[in-house]
Amino acid sequence: QSVLTQPPSVSAAPGQTITISCSGSTSNIGVSYVSWYQQVPGTAPKLLIYDNSKRPSGIPARFSGSKSGTSATLGITGLQTGDEANYYCATWDTSMSPGWVFGGGTKLTVL
Amino acid sequence: QLHLQESGPGLVKPSDTLSLTCTVSGGSIRSSNYYWGWIRQPPGKGLEWIGSKIGSSYYGANTFYNPSLKSRATMSLDTSRNQFSLTLTSVTAADTAVYYCVRTYGDYMVDCWGQGTLLTVSS
C-alpha cells in the first residue's frame, strides 16, 4: 500500500496526450515539492520533473507537471512509443517519521 | 558527471545481515546540500525509500530511515573513500529487491541514481 496514490495503468495512441494523477495528503504533497520519475523496465528510474513543474536539462517540453493542494499531475503530450514506461511520483513526507514517499507507479502503454 | 555504483553480495541467507556499498565518482559526498541514500524495488513492484544521510558532518548525524524497516537499517558515510553504505539486519525473503543508491537534493528530488544491484534472500 503506497502512501501516494496513482492509477495502475494508462494507455493512449502515439501523438495523443495523457495525464497521470498522484494523490497524497496534507503531510506530504500538501506541504512538499513533488517530483516524477520515468522507469523503463530493467533500468534505473530517471528524474523527469522536480519542484512540481520543473524539467531537468534534457527532458523534452512534452513532459509537464503541476500541483494543486494535495494532488499532483504529470502530463505527456505528443506520445511516442519510447515513452512507454512506468512513472512514479514522489515527495517528502513531514509526518512523525519524515522521509521520502512514492506512488505505486503507473504503467504507460503507447498503443 | 556524477556516477553512483552499488556493490553487494548478490545473495544472502535469511536472518543474515546485508551490507551494500555505493561508490561515488564525479563529485564529493561531503556536501551540506545533498543527502545520500538507498531506495529498493522488489521484483515487479514499486519503489520503497530505505533511508538518507546528509553528506556534511557539520549538521551532525542527520539521518532519516523508513520506519517500516523497524530499526533494521543503518547507513554510514566514508568520506575518505567517497563511499556510503547500508547495513540491513535480520533479512527475510521480503528484502529481496533491486537496491539503488541515490543522491537527493534536500527534500526536492532524487537527482541521481545508481544502476541498481539485485539482492536475493534465500537459503
PDB file of N, CA and C in Angstrom, chain A residues 32-35 37 39 43-47 49-51 88 91-92 97-104, chain B residues 39 41 45-49 52 64-67 100 104-111 113-116:
ATOM      1  N   SER A  32       5.006  19.786   0.499  1.00  0.00           N
ATOM      2  CA  SER A  32       6.321  19.493  -0.081  1.00  0.00           C
ATOM      3  C   SER A  32       6.279  19.531  -1.603  1.00  0.00           C
ATOM      4  N   TYR A  33       7.469  19.641  -2.196  1.00  0.00           N
ATOM      5  CA  TYR A  33       7.562  19.591  -3.644  1.00  0.00           C
ATOM      6  C   TYR A  33       7.359  18.159  -4.138  1.00  0.00           C
ATOM      7  N   VAL A  34       6.786  18.046  -5.336  1.00  0.00           N
ATOM      8  CA  VAL A  34       6.570  16.744  -5.959  1.00  0.00           C
ATOM      9  C   VAL A  34       7.566  16.558  -7.100  1.00  0.00           C
ATOM     10  N   SER A  35       8.082  15.357  -7.214  1.00  0.00           N
ATOM     11  CA  SER A  35       8.940  15.009  -8.346  1.00  0.00           C
ATOM     12  C   SER A  35       8.375  13.777  -9.037  1.00  0.00           C
ATOM     13  N   TYR A  37       9.339  10.442 -11.845  1.00  0.00           N
ATOM     14  CA  TYR A  37      10.417   9.607 -12.352  1.00  0.00           C
ATOM     15  C   TYR A  37       9.877   8.665 -13.415  1.00  0.00           C
ATOM     16  N   GLN A  39      10.680   5.133 -15.428  1.00  0.00           N
ATOM     17  CA  GLN A  39      11.491   3.924 -15.346  1.00  0.00           C
ATOM     18  C   GLN A  39      11.138   2.980 -16.483  1.00  0.00           C
ATOM     19  N   THR A  43      15.795  -0.887 -16.137  1.00  0.00           N
ATOM     20  CA  THR A  43      16.736   0.218 -15.938  1.00  0.00           C
ATOM     21  C   THR A  43      16.383   0.988 -14.675  1.00  0.00           C
ATOM     22  N   ALA A  44      17.301   1.855 -14.240  1.00  0.00           N
ATOM     23  CA  ALA A  44      17.052   2.676 -13.060  1.00  0.00           C
ATOM     24  C   ALA A  44      16.083   3.799 -13.402  1.00  0.00           C
ATOM     25  N   PRO A  45      15.321   4.250 -12.416  1.00  0.00           N
ATOM     26  CA  PRO A  45      14.452   5.406 -12.649  1.00  0.00           C
ATOM     27  C   PRO A  45      15.266   6.641 -13.039  1.00  0.00           C
ATOM     28  N   LYS A  46      14.588   7.543 -13.746  1.00  0.00           N
ATOM     29  CA  LYS A  46      15.233   8.778 -14.189  1.00  0.00           C
ATOM     30  C   LYS A  46      14.354   9.954 -13.788  1.00  0.00           C
ATOM     31  N   LEU A  47      14.974  11.011 -13.270  1.00  0.00           N
ATOM     32  CA  LEU A  47      14.237  12.200 -12.870  1.00  0.00           C
ATOM     33  C   LEU A  47      13.623  12.871 -14.085  1.00  0.00           C
ATOM     34  N   ILE A  49      10.579  15.300 -13.610  1.00  0.00           N
ATOM     35  CA  ILE A  49      10.038  16.577 -13.151  1.00  0.00           C
ATOM     36  C   ILE A  49      10.460  16.761 -11.699  1.00  0.00           C
ATOM     37  N   TYR A  50      10.858  17.980 -11.317  1.00  0.00           N
ATOM     38  CA  TYR A  50      11.141  18.288  -9.914  1.00  0.00           C
ATOM     39  C   TYR A  50      10.500  19.620  -9.566  1.00  0.00           C
ATOM     40  N   ASP A  51      10.444  19.902  -8.272  1.00  0.00           N
ATOM     41  CA  ASP A  51       9.808  21.137  -7.806  1.00  0.00           C
ATOM     42  C   ASP A  51       8.426  21.327  -8.429  1.00  0.00           C
ATOM     43  N   TYR A  88       6.548   7.195 -11.709  1.00  0.00           N
ATOM     44  CA  TYR A  88       6.350   7.276 -10.267  1.00  0.00           C
ATOM     45  C   TYR A  88       6.377   8.732  -9.815  1.00  0.00           C
ATOM     46  N   THR A  91       7.503  12.479  -3.060  1.00  0.00           N
ATOM     47  CA  THR A  91       7.580  13.714  -2.310  1.00  0.00           C
ATOM     48  C   THR A  91       8.124  13.418  -0.915  1.00  0.00           C
ATOM     49  N   TRP A  92       8.424  14.464  -0.167  1.00  0.00           N
ATOM     50  CA  TRP A  92       8.923  14.306   1.199  1.00  0.00           C
ATOM     51  C   TRP A  92       7.741  14.393   2.160  1.00  0.00           C
ATOM     52  N   SER A  97       7.534  10.492  11.309  1.00  0.00           N
ATOM     53  CA  SER A  97       8.770   9.884  10.798  1.00  0.00           C
ATOM     54  C   SER A  97       9.004  10.401   9.378  1.00  0.00           C
ATOM     55  N   PRO A  98       9.646  11.554   9.240  1.00  0.00           N
ATOM     56  CA  PRO A  98       9.792  12.155   7.905  1.00  0.00           C
ATOM     57  C   PRO A  98      10.645  11.300   6.980  1.00  0.00           C
ATOM     58  N   GLY A  99      10.297  11.387   5.695  1.00  0.00           N
ATOM     59  CA  GLY A  99      11.070  10.648   4.709  1.00  0.00           C
ATOM     60  C   GLY A  99      10.409  10.707   3.348  1.00  0.00           C
ATOM     61  N   TRP A 100      11.076  10.105   2.383  1.00  0.00           N
ATOM     62  CA  TRP A 100      10.553  10.067   1.032  1.00  0.00           C
ATOM     63  C   TRP A 100       9.424   9.043   0.916  1.00  0.00           C
ATOM     64  N   VAL A 101       8.366   9.432   0.207  1.00  0.00           N
ATOM     65  CA  VAL A 101       7.279   8.514  -0.091  1.00  0.00           C
ATOM     66  C   VAL A 101       7.036   8.521  -1.590  1.00  0.00           C
ATOM     67  N   PHE A 102       6.643   7.361  -2.100  1.00  0.00           N
ATOM     68  CA  PHE A 102       6.421   7.190  -3.533  1.00  0.00           C
ATOM     69  C   PHE A 102       4.995   6.748  -3.814  1.00  0.00           C
ATOM     70  N   GLY A 103       4.553   7.030  -5.045  1.00  0.00           N
ATOM     71  CA  GLY A 103       3.332   6.434  -5.532  1.00  0.00           C
ATOM     72  C   GLY A 103       3.613   5.006  -5.975  1.00  0.00           C
ATOM     73  N   GLY A 104       2.554   4.239  -6.189  1.00  0.00           N
ATOM     74  CA  GLY A 104       2.715   2.845  -6.564  1.00  0.00           C
ATOM     75  C   GLY A 104       3.173   2.643  -8.006  1.00  0.00           C
TER      76      GLY A 104
ATOM     77  N   ILE B  39      17.190   3.321  -2.076  1.00  0.00           N
ATOM     78  CA  ILE B  39      15.814   3.031  -2.475  1.00  0.00           C
ATOM     79  C   ILE B  39      15.819   1.635  -3.045  1.00  0.00           C
ATOM     80  N   GLN B  41      13.506  -1.819  -4.819  1.00  0.00           N
ATOM     81  CA  GLN B  41      12.366  -2.175  -5.655  1.00  0.00           C
ATOM     82  C   GLN B  41      12.253  -3.692  -5.726  1.00  0.00           C
ATOM     83  N   LYS B  45       7.512  -4.810  -8.479  1.00  0.00           N
ATOM     84  CA  LYS B  45       6.780  -3.879  -7.610  1.00  0.00           C
ATOM     85  C   LYS B  45       7.334  -2.459  -7.713  1.00  0.00           C
ATOM     86  N   GLY B  46       6.826  -1.573  -6.862  1.00  0.00           N
ATOM     87  CA  GLY B  46       7.197  -0.175  -6.896  1.00  0.00           C
ATOM     88  C   GLY B  46       8.417   0.141  -6.054  1.00  0.00           C
ATOM     89  N   LEU B  47       8.688   1.439  -5.932  1.00  0.00           N
ATOM     90  CA  LEU B  47       9.878   1.932  -5.251  1.00  0.00           C
ATOM     91  C   LEU B  47       9.608   2.156  -3.761  1.00  0.00           C
ATOM     92  N   GLU B  48      10.580   1.785  -2.942  1.00  0.00           N
ATOM     93  CA  GLU B  48      10.474   1.987  -1.497  1.00  0.00           C
ATOM     94  C   GLU B  48      11.750   2.662  -0.994  1.00  0.00           C
ATOM     95  N   TRP B  49      11.594   3.824  -0.385  1.00  0.00           N
ATOM     96  CA  TRP B  49      12.726   4.522   0.197  1.00  0.00           C
ATOM     97  C   TRP B  49      13.168   3.811   1.476  1.00  0.00           C
ATOM     98  N   SER B  52      18.176   8.015   4.195  1.00  0.00           N
ATOM     99  CA  SER B  52      19.027   9.065   3.630  1.00  0.00           C
ATOM    100  C   SER B  52      19.887   9.655   4.732  1.00  0.00           C
ATOM    101  N   PHE B  64      17.820   9.892   8.173  1.00  0.00           N
ATOM    102  CA  PHE B  64      16.406   9.530   8.227  1.00  0.00           C
ATOM    103  C   PHE B  64      16.259   8.101   7.719  1.00  0.00           C
ATOM    104  N   TYR B  65      15.379   7.337   8.353  1.00  0.00           N
ATOM    105  CA  TYR B  65      15.106   5.966   7.938  1.00  0.00           C
ATOM    106  C   TYR B  65      13.613   5.748   7.776  1.00  0.00           C
ATOM    107  N   ASN B  66      13.265   4.824   6.887  1.00  0.00           N
ATOM    108  CA  ASN B  66      11.889   4.414   6.729  1.00  0.00           C
ATOM    109  C   ASN B  66      11.457   3.628   7.974  1.00  0.00           C
ATOM    110  N   PRO B  67      10.439   4.095   8.678  1.00  0.00           N
ATOM    111  CA  PRO B  67      10.045   3.410   9.922  1.00  0.00           C
ATOM    112  C   PRO B  67       9.567   1.978   9.700  1.00  0.00           C
ATOM    113  N   TYR B 100      18.932   0.474  -5.090  1.00  0.00           N
ATOM    114  CA  TYR B 100      19.541   1.608  -5.778  1.00  0.00           C
ATOM    115  C   TYR B 100      20.172   2.536  -4.747  1.00  0.00           C
ATOM    116  N   THR B 104      19.977  12.684  -3.126  1.00  0.00           N
ATOM    117  CA  THR B 104      18.819  13.549  -3.106  1.00  0.00           C
ATOM    118  C   THR B 104      19.263  14.969  -2.778  1.00  0.00           C
ATOM    119  N   TYR B 105      18.613  15.917  -3.426  1.00  0.00           N
ATOM    120  CA  TYR B 105      18.903  17.320  -3.178  1.00  0.00           C
ATOM    121  C   TYR B 105      17.897  17.819  -2.155  1.00  0.00           C
ATOM    122  N   GLY B 106      18.309  17.894  -0.911  1.00  0.00           N
ATOM    123  CA  GLY B 106      17.393  18.255   0.158  1.00  0.00           C
ATOM    124  C   GLY B 106      16.173  17.367   0.110  1.00  0.00           C
ATOM    125  N   ASP B 107      14.998  17.984   0.219  1.00  0.00           N
ATOM    126  CA  ASP B 107      13.761  17.218   0.079  1.00  0.00           C
ATOM    127  C   ASP B 107      13.058  17.570  -1.230  1.00  0.00           C
ATOM    128  N   TYR B 108      13.874  17.979  -2.230  1.00  0.00           N
ATOM    129  CA  TYR B 108      13.306  18.397  -3.512  1.00  0.00           C
ATOM    130  C   TYR B 108      13.224  17.278  -4.540  1.00  0.00           C
ATOM    131  N   MET B 109      14.241  16.459  -4.638  1.00  0.00           N
ATOM    132  CA  MET B 109      14.277  15.475  -5.713  1.00  0.00           C
ATOM    133  C   MET B 109      15.380  14.449  -5.486  1.00  0.00           C
ATOM    134  N   VAL B 110      15.151  13.284  -6.099  1.00  0.00           N
ATOM    135  CA  VAL B 110      16.199  12.275  -6.181  1.00  0.00           C
ATOM    136  C   VAL B 110      16.846  12.498  -7.537  1.00  0.00           C
ATOM    137  N   ASP B 111      18.001  13.147  -7.558  1.00  0.00           N
ATOM    138  CA  ASP B 111      18.517  13.616  -8.833  1.00  0.00           C
ATOM    139  C   ASP B 111      19.581  12.725  -9.455  1.00  0.00           C
ATOM    140  N   TRP B 113      20.739   8.409  -9.643  1.00  0.00           N
ATOM    141  CA  TRP B 113      20.512   7.015  -9.272  1.00  0.00           C
ATOM    142  C   TRP B 113      21.674   6.146  -9.748  1.00  0.00           C
ATOM    143  N   GLY B 114      22.031   5.153  -8.946  1.00  0.00           N
ATOM    144  CA  GLY B 114      22.931   4.129  -9.427  1.00  0.00           C
ATOM    145  C   GLY B 114      22.169   3.197 -10.353  1.00  0.00           C
ATOM    146  N   GLN B 115      22.869   2.258 -10.952  1.00  0.00           N
ATOM    147  CA  GLN B 115      22.207   1.345 -11.889  1.00  0.00           C
ATOM    148  C   GLN B 115      21.406   0.274 -11.160  1.00  0.00           C
ATOM    149  N   GLY B 116      21.659   0.106  -9.872  1.00  0.00           N
ATOM    150  CA  GLY B 116      20.927  -0.881  -9.086  1.00  0.00           C
ATOM    151  C   GLY B 116      21.664  -2.205  -8.994  1.00  0.00           C
TER     152      GLY B 116
END
